[in-house]
Structure formats: C-alpha cells, structure tokens
Short mmCIF file of C-alpha atoms and ligand atoms in Angstrom, two decimals:
data_model
loop_
_atom_site.label_atom_id
_atom_site.label_comp_id
_atom_site.label_asym_id
_atom_site.label_seq_id
_atom_site.Cartn_x
_atom_site.Cartn_y
_atom_site.Cartn_z
CA MET A 9 31.16 -146.84 -109.56
CA ILE A 10 28.38 -145.06 -107.63
CA THR A 11 28.94 -144.78 -103.85
CA THR A 12 26.66 -143.34 -101.17
CA PHE A 13 27.86 -141.52 -98.07
CA TYR A 14 25.21 -141.55 -95.33
CA LEU A 15 25.81 -141.02 -91.61
CA PRO A 16 22.87 -139.32 -89.80
CA THR A 17 24.84 -139.20 -86.53
CA LYS A 18 25.92 -136.11 -84.64
CA ILE A 19 29.42 -136.94 -83.32
CA ILE A 20 30.61 -134.89 -80.36
CA PHE A 21 34.31 -135.56 -79.92
CA GLY A 22 36.92 -134.60 -77.34
CA PRO A 23 38.22 -135.04 -73.79
CA GLY A 24 35.45 -134.05 -71.34
CA SER A 25 32.65 -134.33 -73.94
CA LEU A 26 30.80 -136.82 -71.70
CA ALA A 27 29.49 -133.72 -69.87
CA ARG A 28 27.23 -133.10 -72.92
CA LEU A 29 25.35 -136.40 -72.50
CA GLY A 30 22.52 -135.22 -70.22
CA ALA A 31 21.60 -132.22 -72.36
CA GLU A 32 21.76 -134.25 -75.58
CA ALA A 33 19.61 -137.01 -74.04
CA ALA A 34 16.97 -134.50 -72.88
CA LYS A 35 16.46 -133.48 -76.53
CA LEU A 36 15.69 -137.09 -77.50
CA GLY A 37 13.69 -138.69 -74.72
CA ARG A 38 12.34 -138.75 -71.17
CA LYS A 39 12.96 -142.36 -70.14
CA ALA A 40 16.19 -144.11 -71.11
CA ILE A 41 17.60 -147.59 -70.73
CA LEU A 42 21.33 -147.31 -69.97
CA VAL A 43 23.05 -150.35 -71.57
CA SER A 44 26.55 -151.20 -70.34
CA GLY A 45 28.97 -154.00 -69.45
CA LYS A 46 28.97 -155.75 -66.11
CA SER A 47 31.62 -154.05 -64.08
CA SER A 48 34.03 -151.51 -65.57
CA LEU A 49 31.68 -148.51 -65.54
CA ARG A 50 30.60 -149.15 -61.97
CA LYS A 51 34.22 -149.52 -60.90
CA THR A 52 35.27 -146.26 -62.56
CA GLY A 53 32.24 -144.44 -61.10
CA ILE A 54 31.12 -143.36 -64.58
CA LEU A 55 27.76 -145.13 -64.30
CA ASP A 56 26.62 -143.19 -61.23
CA SER A 57 27.76 -139.84 -62.62
CA VAL A 58 25.91 -140.52 -65.90
CA VAL A 59 22.67 -141.47 -64.05
CA ASN A 60 22.90 -138.24 -62.01
CA ASP A 61 23.61 -136.12 -65.08
CA LEU A 62 20.59 -137.62 -66.88
CA LYS A 63 18.39 -137.02 -63.83
CA LYS A 64 19.55 -133.39 -63.60
CA ASN A 65 18.41 -133.02 -67.21
CA GLY A 66 15.01 -134.58 -66.59
CA VAL A 67 15.78 -137.99 -68.08
CA GLU A 68 14.97 -141.08 -66.00
CA ALA A 69 17.51 -143.92 -66.45
CA LEU A 70 16.90 -147.65 -66.15
CA VAL A 71 20.35 -149.25 -65.75
CA TYR A 72 20.88 -152.51 -67.67
CA ASP A 73 24.51 -153.41 -66.88
CA ARG A 74 24.42 -157.06 -67.92
CA ILE A 75 26.20 -157.07 -71.27
CA GLU A 76 28.95 -159.68 -71.68
CA PRO A 77 31.85 -159.27 -74.13
CA ASN A 78 30.75 -160.68 -77.54
CA PRO A 79 27.14 -159.75 -76.68
CA ARG A 80 24.59 -162.56 -76.80
CA ALA A 81 21.16 -162.47 -78.42
CA ALA A 82 19.51 -163.75 -75.21
CA THR A 83 20.96 -160.84 -73.19
CA VAL A 84 19.79 -158.37 -75.84
CA ASP A 85 16.27 -159.86 -75.80
CA GLN A 86 16.10 -159.58 -72.00
CA GLY A 87 17.06 -155.91 -72.23
CA ALA A 88 14.52 -155.33 -74.99
CA ARG A 89 11.75 -156.83 -72.85
CA LEU A 90 12.71 -154.58 -69.91
CA ALA A 91 12.74 -151.54 -72.20
CA ARG A 92 9.34 -152.36 -73.69
CA GLU A 93 7.73 -152.96 -70.28
CA ALA A 94 9.20 -149.71 -68.90
CA GLY A 95 8.03 -147.72 -71.94
CA ILE A 96 11.49 -146.27 -72.68
CA ASP A 97 11.90 -143.82 -75.57
CA LEU A 98 15.72 -143.62 -75.61
CA VAL A 99 18.51 -146.21 -75.57
CA ILE A 100 21.96 -145.12 -74.35
CA GLY A 101 24.82 -147.57 -74.95
CA ILE A 102 27.94 -146.74 -72.95
CA GLY A 103 30.95 -149.07 -73.04
CA GLY A 104 32.99 -150.94 -75.60
CA GLY A 105 31.71 -152.44 -78.83
CA SER A 106 29.89 -155.14 -76.88
CA ALA A 107 27.73 -152.69 -74.91
CA MET A 108 27.18 -150.43 -77.94
CA ASP A 109 26.16 -153.34 -80.18
CA ALA A 110 23.83 -154.72 -77.51
CA ALA A 111 22.24 -151.26 -77.27
CA LYS A 112 21.67 -151.35 -81.05
CA GLY A 113 20.07 -154.78 -80.72
CA ILE A 114 17.79 -153.47 -77.95
CA VAL A 115 16.71 -150.54 -80.17
CA VAL A 116 15.49 -153.00 -82.79
CA ALA A 117 14.09 -155.74 -80.54
CA SER A 118 12.29 -153.30 -78.17
CA SER A 119 10.29 -151.87 -81.08
CA GLY A 120 8.42 -155.14 -81.51
CA THR A 121 8.08 -158.49 -79.75
CA ARG A 122 10.33 -160.64 -81.96
CA PRO A 123 13.75 -161.88 -80.75
CA VAL A 124 16.68 -159.88 -82.09
CA TRP A 125 17.94 -162.98 -83.98
CA ASP A 126 14.84 -162.81 -86.22
CA TYR A 127 16.02 -159.41 -87.44
CA ILE A 128 19.47 -160.88 -88.19
CA GLU A 129 18.50 -164.23 -89.68
CA ASN A 130 15.27 -163.33 -91.47
CA ASP A 131 15.92 -159.66 -92.05
CA ILE A 132 12.38 -158.87 -90.90
CA GLU A 133 11.05 -155.32 -91.15
CA VAL A 134 11.59 -153.14 -88.07
CA GLY A 135 8.09 -151.82 -87.24
CA GLY A 136 6.54 -150.22 -84.17
CA VAL A 137 7.92 -147.25 -82.27
CA VAL A 138 11.72 -147.28 -82.57
CA PRO A 139 13.54 -145.55 -79.69
CA LYS A 140 16.35 -143.08 -80.43
CA LEU A 141 19.94 -144.15 -79.76
CA ILE A 142 22.93 -142.43 -78.14
CA LEU A 143 26.30 -144.22 -78.02
CA VAL A 144 29.26 -143.41 -75.79
CA PRO A 145 32.37 -145.54 -76.53
CA THR A 146 34.75 -146.30 -73.65
CA VAL A 147 37.10 -148.42 -75.82
CA ALA A 148 38.90 -147.36 -79.02
CA ALA A 149 38.16 -150.43 -81.12
CA SER A 150 34.84 -151.27 -82.79
CA GLY A 151 33.82 -147.83 -84.12
CA SER A 152 30.22 -148.92 -83.53
CA GLU A 153 29.44 -145.28 -82.63
CA ALA A 154 29.63 -144.30 -86.33
CA ASN A 155 27.85 -147.03 -88.27
CA CYS A 156 24.63 -149.05 -88.50
CA GLY A 157 26.02 -152.48 -87.71
CA ALA A 158 25.99 -154.61 -84.58
CA VAL A 159 27.72 -157.95 -84.07
CA ILE A 160 25.60 -160.32 -81.98
CA THR A 161 26.28 -163.93 -80.91
CA ASN A 162 23.67 -166.69 -80.84
CA TRP A 163 25.26 -168.86 -78.17
CA GLN A 164 22.82 -171.74 -78.85
CA THR A 165 23.99 -172.12 -82.44
CA HIS A 166 27.47 -170.62 -81.90
CA GLU A 167 26.89 -168.19 -84.72
CA LYS A 168 28.17 -164.61 -84.55
CA CYS A 169 26.43 -162.44 -87.13
CA VAL A 170 26.01 -158.80 -88.12
CA LEU A 171 22.71 -156.97 -87.60
CA ASN A 172 22.52 -154.20 -90.19
CA SER A 173 19.70 -151.68 -89.94
CA PRO A 174 19.29 -147.96 -90.69
CA HIS A 175 17.41 -147.77 -87.37
CA VAL A 176 20.62 -148.32 -85.42
CA TYR A 177 22.58 -145.31 -86.61
CA PRO A 178 23.04 -143.39 -83.36
CA ALA A 179 21.26 -139.99 -83.31
CA VAL A 180 24.20 -138.76 -81.23
CA SER A 181 27.60 -140.30 -80.40
CA ILE A 182 29.77 -138.78 -77.72
CA VAL A 183 33.42 -139.83 -78.11
CA ASP A 184 35.29 -138.82 -74.95
CA PRO A 185 38.87 -140.23 -75.00
CA GLU A 186 39.14 -139.63 -71.24
CA LEU A 187 36.82 -142.66 -70.81
CA THR A 188 39.49 -144.90 -72.38
CA LEU A 189 42.17 -143.91 -69.84
CA THR A 190 41.15 -146.72 -67.48
CA LEU A 191 41.35 -149.39 -70.19
CA PRO A 192 44.10 -151.91 -69.33
CA ALA A 193 46.91 -152.71 -71.80
CA LYS A 194 45.41 -155.95 -73.16
CA PRO A 195 41.98 -154.62 -74.28
CA THR A 196 43.77 -151.45 -75.50
CA ALA A 197 46.03 -153.55 -77.76
CA GLN A 198 43.14 -155.78 -78.88
CA GLY A 199 41.24 -152.63 -79.81
CA GLY A 200 44.20 -151.20 -81.73
CA VAL A 201 44.50 -154.36 -83.81
CA ASP A 202 40.73 -154.27 -84.46
CA ILE A 203 40.99 -150.70 -85.76
CA PHE A 204 44.02 -151.58 -87.93
CA CYS A 205 42.08 -154.51 -89.45
CA HIS A 206 39.02 -152.32 -90.20
CA LEU A 207 41.39 -150.28 -92.35
CA VAL A 208 43.82 -152.79 -93.86
CA GLU A 209 41.17 -155.31 -94.94
CA PRO A 210 39.29 -153.00 -97.35
CA TYR A 211 42.66 -151.42 -98.35
CA ILE A 212 44.06 -154.77 -99.51
CA THR A 213 40.90 -156.38 -100.92
CA ALA A 214 39.62 -153.40 -102.99
CA GLU A 215 39.30 -154.30 -106.71
CA GLU A 216 39.24 -150.60 -107.65
CA PRO A 217 41.14 -148.59 -105.04
CA ALA A 218 40.27 -144.87 -105.12
CA PRO A 219 42.78 -142.08 -104.34
CA LEU A 220 40.64 -140.37 -101.68
CA THR A 221 39.71 -143.66 -99.97
CA ASP A 222 43.35 -144.75 -100.01
CA ALA A 223 44.41 -141.43 -98.49
CA ILE A 224 41.92 -141.75 -95.61
CA LEU A 225 42.77 -145.43 -94.98
CA GLU A 226 46.52 -144.80 -95.07
CA ALA A 227 46.41 -141.74 -92.80
CA THR A 228 44.27 -143.55 -90.26
CA MET A 229 46.47 -146.69 -90.35
CA ARG A 230 49.53 -144.52 -89.68
CA LEU A 231 47.75 -143.05 -86.64
CA VAL A 232 47.08 -146.51 -85.20
CA VAL A 233 50.57 -147.83 -85.95
CA GLU A 234 52.16 -144.78 -84.28
CA TYR A 235 49.87 -144.18 -81.31
CA LEU A 236 49.06 -147.69 -80.04
CA PRO A 237 52.65 -148.37 -78.91
CA ARG A 238 52.75 -144.87 -77.36
CA ILE A 239 49.66 -145.63 -75.27
CA LEU A 240 51.02 -149.02 -74.19
CA ALA A 241 54.19 -147.24 -73.04
CA LYS A 242 52.29 -144.37 -71.36
CA PRO A 243 48.61 -145.35 -70.70
CA ASP A 244 47.64 -141.86 -69.39
CA ASP A 245 48.81 -140.10 -72.60
CA ILE A 246 45.48 -138.38 -73.38
CA CYS A 247 46.81 -137.01 -76.69
CA ALA A 248 47.66 -140.51 -77.93
CA ARG A 249 44.37 -141.88 -76.52
CA SER A 250 42.52 -139.11 -78.43
CA GLN A 251 44.22 -139.99 -81.73
CA LEU A 252 43.36 -143.67 -81.27
CA SER A 253 39.76 -142.79 -80.41
CA TRP A 254 39.45 -140.72 -83.59
CA ALA A 255 40.97 -143.54 -85.63
CA SER A 256 38.48 -145.97 -84.08
CA THR A 257 35.46 -143.79 -84.90
CA ILE A 258 36.61 -143.26 -88.51
CA ALA A 259 37.84 -146.78 -89.28
CA CYS A 260 34.51 -148.60 -89.20
CA SER A 261 32.40 -145.73 -90.55
CA PRO A 262 31.22 -144.63 -93.99
CA PHE A 263 34.10 -142.08 -93.96
CA VAL A 264 36.53 -144.79 -95.13
CA SER A 265 34.66 -145.50 -98.33
CA LEU A 266 34.31 -141.82 -99.26
CA GLY A 267 35.31 -141.51 -102.90
CA GLY A 268 34.87 -145.17 -103.71
CA GLY A 269 37.12 -148.06 -102.80
CA ASP A 270 35.18 -151.30 -102.80
CA GLY A 271 37.10 -153.40 -100.29
CA ALA A 272 35.55 -155.93 -97.90
CA MET A 273 36.38 -156.97 -94.34
CA THR A 274 36.94 -160.63 -95.21
CA LEU A 275 39.34 -161.29 -92.33
CA HIS A 276 36.53 -160.23 -89.98
CA GLY A 277 34.30 -162.82 -91.63
CA ILE A 278 36.69 -165.62 -90.74
CA GLU A 279 37.37 -164.27 -87.24
CA HIS A 280 33.75 -164.05 -86.08
CA PRO A 281 33.36 -167.85 -85.69
CA LEU A 282 36.28 -167.85 -83.22
CA SER A 283 34.26 -165.54 -80.98
CA GLY A 284 31.02 -167.36 -81.83
CA CYS A 285 32.38 -170.82 -81.02
CA TYR A 286 34.94 -170.05 -78.31
CA ASP A 287 33.94 -166.60 -76.98
CA ARG A 288 37.43 -165.31 -77.72
CA ALA A 289 38.21 -161.56 -77.73
CA HIS A 290 37.67 -160.18 -81.23
CA GLY A 291 41.08 -158.43 -81.30
CA ASP A 292 42.92 -161.61 -80.31
CA GLY A 293 41.21 -163.60 -83.06
CA LEU A 294 42.10 -160.96 -85.65
CA ALA A 295 45.72 -160.75 -84.50
CA ALA A 296 46.13 -164.52 -84.71
CA LEU A 297 44.72 -164.72 -88.25
CA LEU A 298 46.04 -161.47 -89.81
CA PRO A 299 49.53 -162.71 -90.88
CA ALA A 300 48.20 -165.88 -92.57
CA TRP A 301 45.32 -163.93 -94.18
CA MET A 302 47.94 -161.54 -95.61
CA ARG A 303 50.19 -164.36 -96.86
CA TYR A 304 47.18 -166.02 -98.53
CA THR A 305 46.18 -162.74 -100.20
CA ARG A 306 49.72 -161.80 -101.30
CA LEU A 307 49.27 -164.16 -104.28
CA VAL A 308 46.83 -161.65 -105.83
CA ARG A 309 47.81 -158.35 -104.18
CA LYS A 310 51.62 -158.22 -104.36
CA GLU A 311 51.95 -154.55 -105.25
CA ARG A 312 49.33 -153.54 -102.64
CA PHE A 313 51.44 -155.05 -99.85
CA GLY A 314 54.33 -153.01 -101.20
CA THR A 315 52.37 -149.74 -100.91
CA LEU A 316 51.17 -150.82 -97.46
CA GLY A 317 54.79 -151.30 -96.37
CA ARG A 318 56.10 -148.06 -97.88
CA ASN A 319 53.14 -145.72 -97.09
CA ILE A 320 52.31 -146.97 -93.60
CA PHE A 321 55.48 -148.48 -92.15
CA ASN A 322 58.19 -146.90 -94.31
CA GLN A 323 59.41 -150.42 -95.09
CA PRO A 324 59.49 -152.36 -98.39
CA ASP A 325 57.08 -155.11 -97.39
CA GLY A 326 53.76 -154.64 -95.60
CA ILE A 327 53.44 -158.23 -94.40
CA THR A 328 56.80 -158.30 -92.63
CA ALA A 329 56.19 -154.80 -91.21
CA THR A 330 52.74 -155.77 -89.89
CA GLY A 331 54.22 -158.85 -88.20
CA GLN A 332 56.85 -156.68 -86.49
CA TRP A 333 54.16 -154.22 -85.32
CA LEU A 334 52.07 -157.08 -83.85
CA GLN A 335 55.22 -158.24 -82.01
CA LYS A 336 55.92 -154.68 -80.75
CA THR A 337 52.36 -154.37 -79.36
CA GLY A 338 52.38 -157.82 -77.77
CA MET A 339 49.74 -159.07 -80.20
CA ASN A 340 51.78 -161.75 -82.04
CA ILE A 341 49.37 -164.52 -81.09
CA ARG A 342 49.00 -168.10 -82.42
CA LEU A 343 45.58 -169.73 -82.83
CA SER A 344 46.83 -172.60 -80.65
CA GLU A 345 47.23 -170.09 -77.77
CA LEU A 346 43.51 -169.25 -78.05
CA GLY A 347 42.46 -172.82 -77.30
CA ILE A 348 41.01 -173.46 -80.75
CA GLU A 349 40.81 -177.25 -81.22
CA PRO A 350 42.57 -178.34 -84.44
CA GLU A 351 40.04 -181.11 -85.05
CA ARG A 352 37.24 -178.45 -85.25
CA ILE A 353 38.92 -176.30 -87.91
CA ALA A 354 36.82 -177.65 -90.81
CA GLU A 355 33.58 -177.06 -88.81
CA ILE A 356 34.65 -173.49 -87.92
CA ALA A 357 35.46 -172.81 -91.58
CA ASP A 358 31.96 -173.95 -92.57
CA ASN A 359 30.56 -171.64 -89.86
CA ALA A 360 32.47 -168.72 -91.42
CA VAL A 361 31.07 -169.39 -94.91
CA LYS A 362 27.54 -169.52 -93.44
CA THR A 363 27.70 -166.50 -91.13
CA ALA A 364 29.88 -164.20 -93.27
CA PRO A 365 28.65 -164.34 -96.89
CA TRP A 366 30.76 -161.29 -97.76
CA VAL A 367 33.94 -163.42 -97.69
CA LYS A 368 33.02 -164.19 -101.31
CA LYS A 369 34.26 -160.68 -102.14
CA HIS A 370 37.85 -161.69 -101.32
CA PRO A 371 40.12 -161.26 -104.38
CA ASN A 372 41.16 -164.93 -104.36
CA ILE A 373 38.66 -167.63 -103.54
CA LEU A 374 37.87 -167.84 -99.82
CA ASP A 375 35.79 -171.01 -99.55
CA ALA A 376 35.69 -173.36 -96.54
CA GLU A 377 38.76 -175.24 -97.74
CA ASN A 378 40.91 -172.09 -98.10
CA ILE A 379 39.58 -170.60 -94.86
CA ALA A 380 40.65 -173.82 -93.10
CA LYS A 381 44.09 -173.38 -94.69
CA ILE A 382 44.37 -169.89 -93.13
CA TYR A 383 43.32 -171.29 -89.72
CA ARG A 384 45.95 -174.06 -90.01
CA ASP A 385 48.61 -171.61 -91.16
CA SER A 386 47.80 -169.52 -88.04
CA TYR A 387 48.02 -172.45 -85.65
O1 NZQ B 428 32.30 -155.64 -69.58
P1 NZQ B 428 32.81 -154.46 -68.86
O2 NZQ B 428 32.75 -154.56 -67.40
O3 NZQ B 428 32.27 -153.17 -69.38
O4 NZQ B 428 34.40 -154.44 -69.19
C1 NZQ B 428 34.82 -154.27 -70.53
C2 NZQ B 428 35.15 -155.60 -71.20
O5 NZQ B 428 35.44 -156.56 -70.22
C3 NZQ B 428 36.15 -153.56 -70.50
N1 NZQ B 428 36.06 -152.10 -70.59
C4 NZQ B 428 35.34 -151.38 -71.48
N2 NZQ B 428 35.61 -150.07 -71.33
C5 NZQ B 428 36.48 -149.97 -70.28
C6 NZQ B 428 36.76 -151.26 -69.80
N3 NZQ B 428 37.59 -151.49 -68.76
C7 NZQ B 428 38.16 -150.41 -68.20
N4 NZQ B 428 37.96 -149.14 -68.63
C8 NZQ B 428 37.14 -148.89 -69.66
N5 NZQ B 428 36.98 -147.62 -70.10
O6 NZQ B 428 36.84 -154.00 -71.68
C9 NZQ B 428 36.41 -155.32 -72.02
C10 NZQ B 428 36.20 -155.39 -73.51
O7 NZQ B 428 35.03 -154.66 -73.83
P2 NZQ B 428 34.34 -154.96 -75.25
O8 NZQ B 428 33.21 -154.03 -75.41
O9 NZQ B 428 34.03 -156.44 -75.39
O10 NZQ B 428 35.53 -154.66 -76.28
P3 NZQ B 428 35.50 -153.96 -77.72
O11 NZQ B 428 35.23 -152.53 -77.60
O12 NZQ B 428 36.72 -154.41 -78.42
O13 NZQ B 428 34.20 -154.60 -78.45
C11 NZQ B 428 34.28 -155.90 -78.99
C12 NZQ B 428 32.94 -156.19 -79.64
O14 NZQ B 428 32.74 -155.26 -80.72
C13 NZQ B 428 32.33 -155.99 -81.88
C14 NZQ B 428 33.12 -157.27 -81.75
O15 NZQ B 428 32.61 -158.30 -82.58
C15 NZQ B 428 32.94 -157.59 -80.27
O16 NZQ B 428 31.72 -158.24 -80.05
N6 NZQ B 428 32.55 -155.18 -83.10
C16 NZQ B 428 31.57 -154.30 -83.48
C17 NZQ B 428 31.65 -153.61 -84.67
C18 NZQ B 428 30.61 -152.65 -85.05
N7 NZQ B 428 29.46 -152.63 -84.45
O17 NZQ B 428 30.84 -151.84 -85.96
C19 NZQ B 428 32.75 -153.79 -85.62
C20 NZQ B 428 33.93 -154.48 -85.04
O18 NZQ B 428 34.62 -155.12 -86.11
C21 NZQ B 428 33.63 -155.52 -83.99
O19 NZQ B 428 33.27 -156.70 -84.66
ZN1 ZN B 429 36.42 -155.49 -85.78
#
C-alpha cells in the first residue's frame, strides 16, 4: 500500500504560545478577518488581547464573531463576503472546531464569489487569490488545526458535509492549552469523546493495520482515556489539558496514518446527520452511537476489540471497557436523550448514506438499513 504524508502547517505548541500569534500573522498578511464563536472569547478577554497583539504587529483585524456551533454555510458565506469587500489577505480562526472550520470555509469562499456549499457539493476548483490561514484552537476536540477538512452544515437541506481542500491547510497553527482552561466540563468531555473516536474508528475499521499506525493510535488513545477524567476532576490541571490538546491535534491529522493503516471514520459518517438535522453537539452524538457501532462491528473485528481492551484499557474486552469509560466521564448518553425522533430514523439513515459516502469503507455493510439498526440500538 502506498501512503502519502503531507502537512504543510507550522504547529507552535505549548502553554503561552498564543503570544506568538501577532508576529506569525505579520509574516503572512496585513489585513486579517478574525473568525470566532459568539461569546466565549469575548467573555474570557482573549478577543481583545488578540486584536491588540495583531495591531502591535501591524496587522489590522476585522472581527467576525458570529460562528454558531455546527457552523452553517450561510454564516460562512456572510463572512466570506465581508472578507472580500474588506480586501483581507489573512484569515485567523480562533475557537473550537466550529470557528476553525468556518474560517476554512471563509478562506475558500472569499477567494471567489460562489457560496461555500458549491465547493462542497460540486467540488468546484478554488480559483482567485486565496488568503493564508492561521488557526488557534481553544477546545481539545476537532483537531481541525492539523488537517485540510472542514465540517459545514447546510441548514436549508439539513445536510452536514465535509469540505476537503488543500487550500485550507493552515499555514500556521498555534496550540496553546492555556486557552482550554476556561472550557466547562460538558464541552471538555464532548471533545474528549470526539478525539477518542477519531482514533478508535480507523483503529477498528482498518483492513490492513500497520504497526507504526497502531502504535500512534494506541498511544494517543491511552492519553485521552487517562487525561480526560483527570481534567474533569481538576479543570485547571494545565499538564492534563496539554496532553489532551496534543492528542486532539494528532488524532485528526495525517500523523495517525503514518506508516499505513487504512481505517475510515465511519461512525462520524453516521453521526453528522444528528448535528445536521437536530443541531446536536458532535461529541454527544458520537457518545450516543459509539457502543452500538462497536457492537455492530464486533461481528467482523472480534480480535481487534480484544487488542483495544488489552492495549488501551488493560481489560480483556474493548467494548465493555469503552462503555465504562463513557460512564466515568459522564458521556453514557442515549439517542432518546438527544431528542432524536424515532419515526425519523429511516430518513436520518438515508441522510447519512448521502452525506457520508465513506461509510461504504466499513468492514461489514453499512447501508441505510444497518445504519438505522445502529440508531435504534442506541435509542
Ligand atoms: O461559540 P462560543 O461562544 O465560542 O463558545 C464555544 C461553543 O459554545 C465554547 N468554547 C470554545 N472554546 C471555549 C469555549 N468556552 C469556554 N472556553 C473556551 N476556551 O464551546 C462550545 C463548543 O465549541 P465548538 O467549536 O462547537 O466545539 P468543538 O471544538 O467540539 O467543535 C465541534 C465542531 O467541529 C467539527 C464538528 O463537526 C463540529 O461542527 N469537527 C471538525 C473536524 C475537522 N475539521 O477536522 C473533525 C471533527 O470530527 C469534527 O467533526
Ligand atoms: Zn469528530
């Protein structure tokens, strides 16, 4: 098998590394749009200090703090229009995966005049002048700071899809775990489950696991399993926050397929419609579906769940151990608790097949009928 490792991103990591942002931005542009969520950065005072730091370094910042969780195409398009009209040459996304993915969407949509959904649905060529991108995660979850994907929701059609483009690799990502200290327990736990799923899904589904890929996936899963409960017990534990931030950056990056390993994130494919149809938090959707997805996959991956149990949890069975860990982190959630209507399960399963074609890579058939079975088994 031939694999390619490509990540043209300079990653500056460590507590206090946010102080590097202004100088790094000055190397890439003169006029930036600062893309963030609606309230947390203002509340923590980070937004003002970032604007001042940019100004000190000769970079003008246009603040666009309108991004909702599960970022919508319409919000991205509005930001892209603003960026185009202001003649920006740099996009800075600072926030969780929602703000970072919206920033990626603005990079693409501001280079032309087409809506961002055209680049997702019709895979049109990105032309024009493409601004540079800097990402600054404030949540350990998505790992968007180290890949070229962005998950955007079309709220008209209730489709949540992945924008993939080489233009949205960040030029620079600054991963400062201190920024995650203000994250409350719930989004911290949702993020931890998201990171765990980025790792366990390819680990279980791989047809041809590779020793190096397994080693990286296993080591990173052990970090998440150990440090998430520590953070929930002591939220200001900067050492534990730093380990979880590293795990987050690695888990959804090309690092985890170094050396081969051809797994696919098929659980993600069946979770996205829950956010697309009901605007549910990504981590909650994953936590609700993970046990049933594992039980469904055990039929064809028995020995793999054994190694998962032994190598990650020091227990004989990975499915039981994962269930206990979800309980321990307060993430043992049922689909019924997320307000998913049982009578819509077949429709949501069809949505998954349409919006996540990669579910076909699952080791046993994952068609609409079997996806519906997993939803029902999670209810
Ligand atoms: O909206 P604001 O006011 O910023 O508040 C946010 C939001 O309400 C808050 N928050 C963020 N940083 C904070 C903070 N509150 C206090 N202190 C801080 N330091 O937390 C809430 C959740 O933020 P959000 O960005 O929605 O969470 P997360 O980082 O989990 O991102 C979820 C999004 O990432 C996508 C998901 O689909 C979802 O849309 N993903 C992106 C991926 C990628 N690009 O590689 C892969 C992932 O699998 C995931 O799908
Ligand atoms: Zn995810």
